[in-house]
PDB file of C-alpha atoms in Angstrom:
ATOM      1  CA  MET A   1     145.862  90.740 128.484  1.00  0.00           C
ATOM      2  CA  SER A   2     145.494  88.383 125.561  1.00  0.00           C
ATOM      3  CA  ARG A   3     143.880  89.390 122.287  1.00  0.00           C
ATOM      4  CA  VAL A   4     140.990  86.991 122.995  1.00  0.00           C
ATOM      5  CA  ASP A   5     140.291  88.608 126.375  1.00  0.00           C
ATOM      6  CA  SER A   6     140.493  92.076 124.821  1.00  0.00           C
ATOM      7  CA  THR A   7     138.037  91.116 122.094  1.00  0.00           C
ATOM      8  CA  ALA A   8     135.659  89.597 124.625  1.00  0.00           C
ATOM      9  CA  GLY A   9     135.844  92.726 126.783  1.00  0.00           C
ATOM     10  CA  CYS A  10     135.029  94.983 123.814  1.00  0.00           C
ATOM     11  CA  GLN A  11     132.140  92.743 122.840  1.00  0.00           C
ATOM     12  CA  ALA A  12     130.749  92.854 126.391  1.00  0.00           C
ATOM     13  CA  LYS A  13     131.047  96.644 126.467  1.00  0.00           C
ATOM     14  CA  GLU A  14     129.267  96.894 123.112  1.00  0.00           C
ATOM     15  CA  ASP A  15     126.490  94.574 124.315  1.00  0.00           C
ATOM     16  CA  GLY A  16     126.131  96.719 127.418  1.00  0.00           C
ATOM     17  CA  GLU A  17     125.706  99.857 125.317  1.00  0.00           C
ATOM     18  CA  LYS A  18     123.111  98.128 123.155  1.00  0.00           C
ATOM     19  CA  ARG A  19     121.139  97.277 126.284  1.00  0.00           C
ATOM     20  CA  GLN A  20     120.643 100.914 127.262  1.00  0.00           C
ATOM     21  CA  CYS A  21     117.478 102.942 126.884  1.00  0.00           C
ATOM     22  CA  GLY A  22     117.892 105.399 124.029  1.00  0.00           C
ATOM     23  CA  LYS A  23     116.182 108.111 126.140  1.00  0.00           C
ATOM     24  CA  CYS A  24     117.266 107.774 129.792  1.00  0.00           C
ATOM     25  CA  HIS A  25     120.275 105.441 129.170  1.00  0.00           C
ATOM     26  CA  ARG A  26     119.101 103.094 131.895  1.00  0.00           C
ATOM     27  CA  ARG A  27     120.063  99.437 131.454  1.00  0.00           C
ATOM     28  CA  ILE A  28     117.186  97.509 129.893  1.00  0.00           C
ATOM     29  CA  SER A  29     116.349  93.832 129.804  1.00  0.00           C
ATOM     30  CA  LEU A  30     117.396  91.509 127.010  1.00  0.00           C
ATOM     31  CA  VAL A  31     113.798  91.322 125.758  1.00  0.00           C
ATOM     32  CA  GLU A  32     113.481  95.129 125.675  1.00  0.00           C
ATOM     33  CA  SER A  33     116.749  95.427 123.775  1.00  0.00           C
ATOM     34  CA  THR A  34     115.368  93.249 120.970  1.00  0.00           C
ATOM     35  CA  ILE A  35     112.378  95.591 120.471  1.00  0.00           C
ATOM     36  CA  ARG A  36     113.471  98.480 118.307  1.00  0.00           C
ATOM     37  CA  CYS A  37     111.492 101.551 117.403  1.00  0.00           C
ATOM     38  CA  ARG A  38     111.425 102.654 113.756  1.00  0.00           C
ATOM     39  CA  CYS A  39     113.954 105.343 114.682  1.00  0.00           C
ATOM     40  CA  GLY A  40     116.451 102.489 115.259  1.00  0.00           C
ATOM     41  CA  LEU A  41     116.780 102.623 119.071  1.00  0.00           C
ATOM     42  CA  SER A  42     115.600 100.443 121.941  1.00  0.00           C
ATOM     43  CA  PHE A  43     113.898 101.877 125.014  1.00  0.00           C
ATOM     44  CA  CYS A  44     112.789 100.939 128.483  1.00  0.00           C
ATOM     45  CA  GLU A  45     109.139 100.299 129.213  1.00  0.00           C
ATOM     46  CA  ARG A  46     108.643 103.927 130.298  1.00  0.00           C
ATOM     47  CA  HIS A  47     109.989 105.442 127.056  1.00  0.00           C
ATOM     48  CA  MET A  48     108.966 102.760 124.552  1.00  0.00           C
ATOM     49  CA  ALA A  49     106.027 104.746 123.127  1.00  0.00           C
ATOM     50  CA  ALA A  50     106.995 107.107 120.297  1.00  0.00           C
ATOM     51  CA  GLU A  51     105.542 110.172 122.058  1.00  0.00           C
ATOM     52  CA  ASN A  52     107.592 109.405 125.202  1.00  0.00           C
ATOM     53  CA  HIS A  53     111.029 109.468 123.565  1.00  0.00           C
ATOM     54  CA  GLU A  54     110.561 112.297 121.044  1.00  0.00           C
ATOM     55  CA  CYS A  55     110.787 109.882 118.135  1.00  0.00           C
ATOM     56  CA  LYS A  56     112.517 111.323 115.070  1.00  0.00           C
ATOM     57  CA  PHE A  57     110.874 108.910 112.651  1.00  0.00           C
ATOM     58  CA  ASP A  58     108.468 110.574 110.182  1.00  0.00           C
ATOM     59  CA  TRP A  59     105.283 108.654 110.976  1.00  0.00           C
ATOM     60  CA  ARG A  60     103.099 110.960 108.848  1.00  0.00           C
ATOM     61  CA  GLN A  61     105.194 110.338 105.752  1.00  0.00           C
ATOM     62  CA  MET A  62     105.000 106.578 106.363  1.00  0.00           C
ATOM     63  CA  GLN A  63     101.198 106.833 106.576  1.00  0.00           C
ATOM     64  CA  ARG A  64     101.042 108.884 103.357  1.00  0.00           C
ATOM     65  CA  GLU A  65     103.151 106.296 101.525  1.00  0.00           C
ATOM     66  CA  LYS A  66     100.975 103.481 102.879  1.00  0.00           C
ATOM     67  CA  ILE A  67      97.798 105.207 101.670  1.00  0.00           C
ATOM     68  CA  ALA A  68      99.409 105.833  98.283  1.00  0.00           C
ATOM     69  CA  ARG A  69     100.355 102.140  97.954  1.00  0.00           C
ATOM     70  CA  GLU A  70      96.948 100.872  99.012  1.00  0.00           C
ATOM     71  CA  ASN A  71      95.033 103.333  96.824  1.00  0.00           C
ATOM     72  CA  PRO A  72      96.673 103.424  93.399  1.00  0.00           C
ATOM     73  CA  LYS A  73      95.304 106.109  91.111  1.00  0.00           C
ATOM     74  CA  VAL A  74      94.729 105.357  87.472  1.00  0.00           C
ATOM     75  CA  THR A  75      94.466 108.530  85.434  1.00  0.00           C
ATOM     76  CA  GLN A  76      92.467 108.493  82.249  1.00  0.00           C
ATOM     77  CA  SER A  77      93.565 110.671  79.354  1.00  0.00           C
ATOM     78  CA  THR A  78      91.482 113.847  79.069  1.00  0.00           C
ATOM     79  CA  SER A  79      91.097 113.297  75.332  1.00  0.00           C
ATOM     80  CA  LYS A  80      89.301 109.970  75.958  1.00  0.00           C
ATOM     81  CA  MET A  81      86.649 111.402  78.259  1.00  0.00           C
ATOM     82  CA  LYS A  82      83.235 111.664  76.673  1.00  0.00           C
ATOM     83  CA  SER A  83      81.223 113.380  79.419  1.00  0.00           C
ATOM     84  CA  SER A  84      81.459 115.498  82.536  1.00  0.00           C
ATOM     85  CA  LYS A  85      80.583 112.376  84.566  1.00  0.00           C
ATOM     86  CA  ASP A  86      83.824 110.696  83.455  1.00  0.00           C
ATOM     87  CA  TRP A  87      85.628 113.884  84.420  1.00  0.00           C
ATOM     88  CA  CYS A  88      84.005 113.897  87.872  1.00  0.00           C
ATOM     89  CA  ASP A  89      84.996 110.257  88.404  1.00  0.00           C
ATOM     90  CA  GLN A  90      88.632 111.137  87.754  1.00  0.00           C
ATOM     91  CA  TYR A  91      88.304 114.189  90.004  1.00  0.00           C
ATOM     92  CA  CYS A  92      87.133 111.990  92.889  1.00  0.00           C
ATOM     93  CA  LYS A  93      90.094 109.627  92.449  1.00  0.00           C
ATOM     94  CA  HIS A  94      92.510 112.523  92.938  1.00  0.00           C
ATOM     95  CA  HIS A  95      90.481 114.266  95.659  1.00  0.00           C
ATOM     96  CA  SER A  96      89.713 111.394  97.992  1.00  0.00           C
ATOM     97  CA  VAL A  97      87.673 111.907 101.176  1.00  0.00           C
ATOM     98  CA  ALA A  98      88.087 108.356 102.506  1.00  0.00           C
ATOM     99  CA  THR A  99      89.910 109.351 105.719  1.00  0.00           C
ATOM    100  CA  VAL A 100      89.496 112.183 108.218  1.00  0.00           C
ATOM    101  CA  GLY A 101      92.755 113.768 107.051  1.00  0.00           C
ATOM    102  CA  GLU A 102      91.762 113.606 103.394  1.00  0.00           C
ATOM    103  CA  ARG A 103      88.354 115.069 104.216  1.00  0.00           C
ATOM    104  CA  SER A 104      90.048 117.984 106.011  1.00  0.00           C
ATOM    105  CA  SER A 105      92.305 118.589 103.008  1.00  0.00           C
ATOM    106  CA  GLN A 106      89.343 118.664 100.641  1.00  0.00           C
ATOM    107  CA  VAL A 107      87.486 121.107 102.884  1.00  0.00           C
ATOM    108  CA  MET A 108      90.523 123.396 102.554  1.00  0.00           C
ATOM    109  CA  HIS A 109      90.393 122.817  98.795  1.00  0.00           C
ATOM    110  CA  LEU A 110      86.741 123.909  98.857  1.00  0.00           C
ATOM    111  CA  MET A 111      87.730 127.014 100.819  1.00  0.00           C
ATOM    112  CA  GLY A 112      90.185 127.818  98.035  1.00  0.00           C
ATOM    113  CA  VAL A 113      87.439 127.432  95.430  1.00  0.00           C
ATOM    114  CA  LEU A 114      85.149 129.732  97.430  1.00  0.00           C
ATOM    115  CA  LEU A 115      87.925 132.327  97.641  1.00  0.00           C
ATOM    116  CA  LEU A 116      88.251 132.215  93.856  1.00  0.00           C
ATOM    117  CA  VAL A 117      84.488 132.636  93.394  1.00  0.00           C
ATOM    118  CA  VAL A 118      84.242 135.513  95.882  1.00  0.00           C
ATOM    119  CA  PHE A 119      87.124 137.440  94.307  1.00  0.00           C
ATOM    120  CA  ASN A 120      85.677 136.936  90.827  1.00  0.00           C
ATOM    121  CA  LEU A 121      82.265 138.240  91.916  1.00  0.00           C
ATOM    122  CA  ARG A 122      83.952 141.160  93.639  1.00  0.00           C
ATOM    123  CA  GLY A 123      85.929 141.912  90.490  1.00  0.00           C
ATOM    124  CA  ILE A 124      82.830 141.747  88.287  1.00  0.00           C
ATOM    125  CA  LEU A 125      81.012 144.138  90.624  1.00  0.00           C
ATOM    126  CA  HIS A 126      83.876 146.647  90.643  1.00  0.00           C
ATOM    127  CA  ALA A 127      84.365 146.365  86.877  1.00  0.00           C
ATOM    128  CA  SER A 128      80.679 147.002  86.176  1.00  0.00           C
ATOM    129  CA  MET A 129      80.576 149.991  88.524  1.00  0.00           C
ATOM    130  CA  ASN A 130      83.729 151.599  87.119  1.00  0.00           C
ATOM    131  CA  ALA A 131      83.527 150.308  83.515  1.00  0.00           C
ATOM    132  CA  GLN A 132      87.059 148.884  83.737  1.00  0.00           C
ATOM    133  CA  VAL A 133      87.615 145.253  82.798  1.00  0.00           C
ATOM    134  CA  MET A 134      91.104 145.285  84.339  1.00  0.00           C
ATOM    135  CA  LEU A 135      89.550 145.515  87.806  1.00  0.00           C
ATOM    136  CA  TRP A 136      87.899 142.130  87.283  1.00  0.00           C
ATOM    137  CA  ILE A 137      91.085 140.588  85.835  1.00  0.00           C
ATOM    138  CA  ARG A 138      93.130 141.732  88.841  1.00  0.00           C
ATOM    139  CA  GLN A 139      90.612 140.328  91.306  1.00  0.00           C
ATOM    140  CA  ALA A 140      90.348 137.067  89.348  1.00  0.00           C
ATOM    141  CA  VAL A 141      94.146 136.574  89.343  1.00  0.00           C
ATOM    142  CA  LEU A 142      94.411 137.471  93.032  1.00  0.00           C
ATOM    143  CA  GLY A 143      91.570 135.109  93.917  1.00  0.00           C
ATOM    144  CA  TYR A 144      93.128 132.278  91.906  1.00  0.00           C
ATOM    145  CA  PHE A 145      96.492 132.509  93.657  1.00  0.00           C
ATOM    146  CA  LEU A 146      94.932 132.867  97.112  1.00  0.00           C
ATOM    147  CA  GLY A 147      92.693 129.874  96.380  1.00  0.00           C
ATOM    148  CA  LEU A 148      95.676 127.887  95.131  1.00  0.00           C
ATOM    149  CA  LEU A 149      97.579 128.625  98.348  1.00  0.00           C
ATOM    150  CA  CYS A 150      94.573 127.604 100.421  1.00  0.00           C
ATOM    151  CA  ALA A 151      94.133 124.340  98.470  1.00  0.00           C
ATOM    152  CA  HIS A 152      97.824 123.359  98.446  1.00  0.00           C
ATOM    153  CA  ALA A 153      99.794 125.174 101.152  1.00  0.00           C
ATOM    154  CA  LEU A 154      97.195 125.059 103.954  1.00  0.00           C
ATOM    155  CA  PRO A 155      96.902 121.214 104.048  1.00  0.00           C
ATOM    156  CA  TYR A 156     100.704 120.995 104.112  1.00  0.00           C
ATOM    157  CA  CYS A 157     100.894 123.449 107.046  1.00  0.00           C
ATOM    158  CA  CYS A 158      98.161 121.544 108.914  1.00  0.00           C
ATOM    159  CA  GLY A 159      99.839 118.183 108.328  1.00  0.00           C
ATOM    160  CA  THR A 160      96.979 116.659 106.364  1.00  0.00           C
ATOM    161  CA  PRO A 161      97.514 114.652 103.157  1.00  0.00           C
ATOM    162  CA  ALA A 162      97.407 117.010 100.172  1.00  0.00           C
ATOM    163  CA  SER A 163      95.499 115.922  97.073  1.00  0.00           C
ATOM    164  CA  SER A 164      97.238 115.671  93.718  1.00  0.00           C
ATOM    165  CA  CYS A 165      94.890 118.391  92.400  1.00  0.00           C
ATOM    166  CA  ARG A 166      94.075 116.896  89.029  1.00  0.00           C
ATOM    167  CA  PHE A 167      90.914 117.609  86.996  1.00  0.00           C
ATOM    168  CA  CYS A 168      90.081 120.630  89.188  1.00  0.00           C
ATOM    169  CA  ILE A 169      90.242 124.387  88.662  1.00  0.00           C
ATOM    170  CA  PHE A 170      93.725 124.454  90.211  1.00  0.00           C
ATOM    171  CA  SER A 171      95.133 121.940  87.715  1.00  0.00           C
ATOM    172  CA  TRP A 172      96.472 122.299  84.184  1.00  0.00           C
ATOM    173  CA  GLU A 173      93.379 120.442  82.886  1.00  0.00           C
ATOM    174  CA  VAL A 174      91.335 123.584  83.504  1.00  0.00           C
ATOM    175  CA  LEU A 175      92.811 124.954  80.278  1.00  0.00           C
ATOM    176  CA  SER A 176      91.175 122.198  78.233  1.00  0.00           C
ATOM    177  CA  LYS A 177      87.842 121.754  80.072  1.00  0.00           C
ATOM    178  CA  PRO A 178      87.125 124.685  82.404  1.00  0.00           C
ATOM    179  CA  ASP A 179      83.388 123.974  82.405  1.00  0.00           C
ATOM    180  CA  TRP A 180      83.879 120.337  83.427  1.00  0.00           C
ATOM    181  CA  CYS A 181      86.314 121.414  86.159  1.00  0.00           C
ATOM    182  CA  LEU A 182      83.617 123.684  87.568  1.00  0.00           C
ATOM    183  CA  VAL A 183      81.065 120.857  87.401  1.00  0.00           C
ATOM    184  CA  ALA A 184      83.443 118.581  89.353  1.00  0.00           C
ATOM    185  CA  GLU A 185      84.022 121.269  91.997  1.00  0.00           C
ATOM    186  CA  TRP A 186      80.264 121.798  92.328  1.00  0.00           C
ATOM    187  CA  GLU A 187      79.617 118.071  92.770  1.00  0.00           C
ATOM    188  CA  GLN A 188      82.309 117.881  95.453  1.00  0.00           C
ATOM    189  CA  ALA A 189      80.852 120.927  97.221  1.00  0.00           C
ATOM    190  CA  LYS A 190      77.441 119.218  97.360  1.00  0.00           C
ATOM    191  CA  GLU A 191      79.086 116.088  98.770  1.00  0.00           C
ATOM    192  CA  HIS A 192      80.658 118.149 101.566  1.00  0.00           C
ATOM    193  CA  LEU A 193      77.234 119.713 102.250  1.00  0.00           C
ATOM    194  CA  MET A 194      75.582 116.288 102.501  1.00  0.00           C
ATOM    195  CA  PHE A 195      78.383 115.032 104.764  1.00  0.00           C
ATOM    196  CA  ALA A 196      77.801 117.968 107.118  1.00  0.00           C
ATOM    197  CA  LEU A 197      73.990 117.584 107.078  1.00  0.00           C
ATOM    198  CA  THR A 198      74.249 113.868 107.889  1.00  0.00           C
ATOM    199  CA  GLY A 199      76.661 114.448 110.789  1.00  0.00           C
ATOM    200  CA  GLY A 200      79.425 112.550 109.037  1.00  0.00           C
ATOM    201  CA  LYS A 201      77.068 109.938 107.549  1.00  0.00           C
ATOM    202  CA  ARG A 202      75.745 109.002 110.977  1.00  0.00           C
ATOM    203  CA  ASN A 203      72.139 110.202 111.158  1.00  0.00           C
ATOM    204  CA  CYS A 204      68.831 109.262 109.505  1.00  0.00           C
ATOM    205  CA  LEU A 205      69.354 111.611 106.559  1.00  0.00           C
ATOM    206  CA  THR A 206      72.351 109.645 105.292  1.00  0.00           C
ATOM    207  CA  ARG A 207      70.553 107.127 103.094  1.00  0.00           C
ATOM    208  CA  LYS A 208      67.978 109.633 101.840  1.00  0.00           C
ATOM    209  CA  LEU A 209      70.626 112.137 100.713  1.00  0.00           C
ATOM    210  CA  TYR A 210      73.335 109.811  99.416  1.00  0.00           C
ATOM    211  CA  ASP A 211      70.955 107.436  97.627  1.00  0.00           C
ATOM    212  CA  GLY A 212      68.789 110.191  96.169  1.00  0.00           C
ATOM    213  CA  PRO A 213      69.388 112.828  93.487  1.00  0.00           C
ATOM    214  CA  ARG A 214      72.494 114.970  94.013  1.00  0.00           C
ATOM    215  CA  SER A 215      70.884 118.245  92.918  1.00  0.00           C
ATOM    216  CA  LEU A 216      70.846 121.147  95.371  1.00  0.00           C
ATOM    217  CA  GLN A 217      67.050 121.338  95.071  1.00  0.00           C
ATOM    218  CA  ALA A 218      66.701 117.662  96.061  1.00  0.00           C
ATOM    219  CA  ILE A 219      69.044 118.130  99.029  1.00  0.00           C
ATOM    220  CA  VAL A 220      67.128 121.170 100.300  1.00  0.00           C
ATOM    221  CA  SER A 221      63.720 119.523  99.818  1.00  0.00           C
ATOM    222  CA  THR A 222      64.829 116.331 101.613  1.00  0.00           C
ATOM    223  CA  VAL A 223      66.129 118.272 104.607  1.00  0.00           C
ATOM    224  CA  ALA A 224      63.020 120.492 104.663  1.00  0.00           C
ATOM    225  CA  ALA A 225      60.753 117.437 104.605  1.00  0.00           C
ATOM    226  CA  ARG A 226      62.667 115.926 107.530  1.00  0.00           C
ATOM    227  CA  VAL A 227      62.374 119.181 109.485  1.00  0.00           C
ATOM    228  CA  ARG A 228      58.603 119.288 108.915  1.00  0.00           C
ATOM    229  CA  GLU A 229      58.333 115.651 109.939  1.00  0.00           C
ATOM    230  CA  GLY A 230      60.334 116.360 113.069  1.00  0.00           C
ATOM    231  CA  GLN A 231      58.120 119.269 114.013  1.00  0.00           C
ATOM    232  CA  THR A 232      55.057 117.052 113.684  1.00  0.00           C
ATOM    233  CA  LEU A 233      56.255 113.756 115.152  1.00  0.00           C
ATOM    234  CA  GLY A 234      59.291 114.867 117.122  1.00  0.00           C
ATOM    235  CA  PHE A 235      62.941 114.607 116.158  1.00  0.00           C
ATOM    236  CA  ASN A 236      64.591 111.223 116.501  1.00  0.00           C
ATOM    237  CA  CYS A 237      67.441 111.395 113.974  1.00  0.00           C
ATOM    238  CA  SER A 238      70.341 109.287 115.159  1.00  0.00           C
TER     239      SER A 238
END
């Protein structure tokens, strides 16, 4: 056999291998062989979908990188902030709720904050009953670390995009402005409450709550007024 024939035979064998499904190894058409999944392989029509060939490509990481590219975060220096409103604006940039995954992550962040509050109240109660300040300190430290795990580790375990946790009580900025960090957490908690009351911004309360004052009193009074109106005229909130 000549060298030319040998080379041609090897090339044909290689082309034949390229035209095999990466899952079932069945011969595929020329058109199918030109369509490659992000994992680098070609598949038949039956196994072309990522969930049908156990794709090894990290689609979640690709989505996180895409979101990061499309939503650049500009962080303002803490020393240049003049009010708690500026602080809250920066908090929102680093704790986005634009997507379902980000909303889920921030709900877990809120759960971490609630854990911290509950353990602090528990510590204060025990310290006042036993006249020992160390009881409160222990509970406060325990609550902080449990809250931190809930805010950071839980989103990672659930596969949701974790926030960068800046300008919140779980960030280093809490050392410089703890009161503003608490204000930002409170504002975010009220936003989650309004989101739940409006059914994900889909019912008739949406405009009234989101366009009105963000105080807890205003939220409660708006919902109470709608309940009274519904009892009188009948509920039609969609």
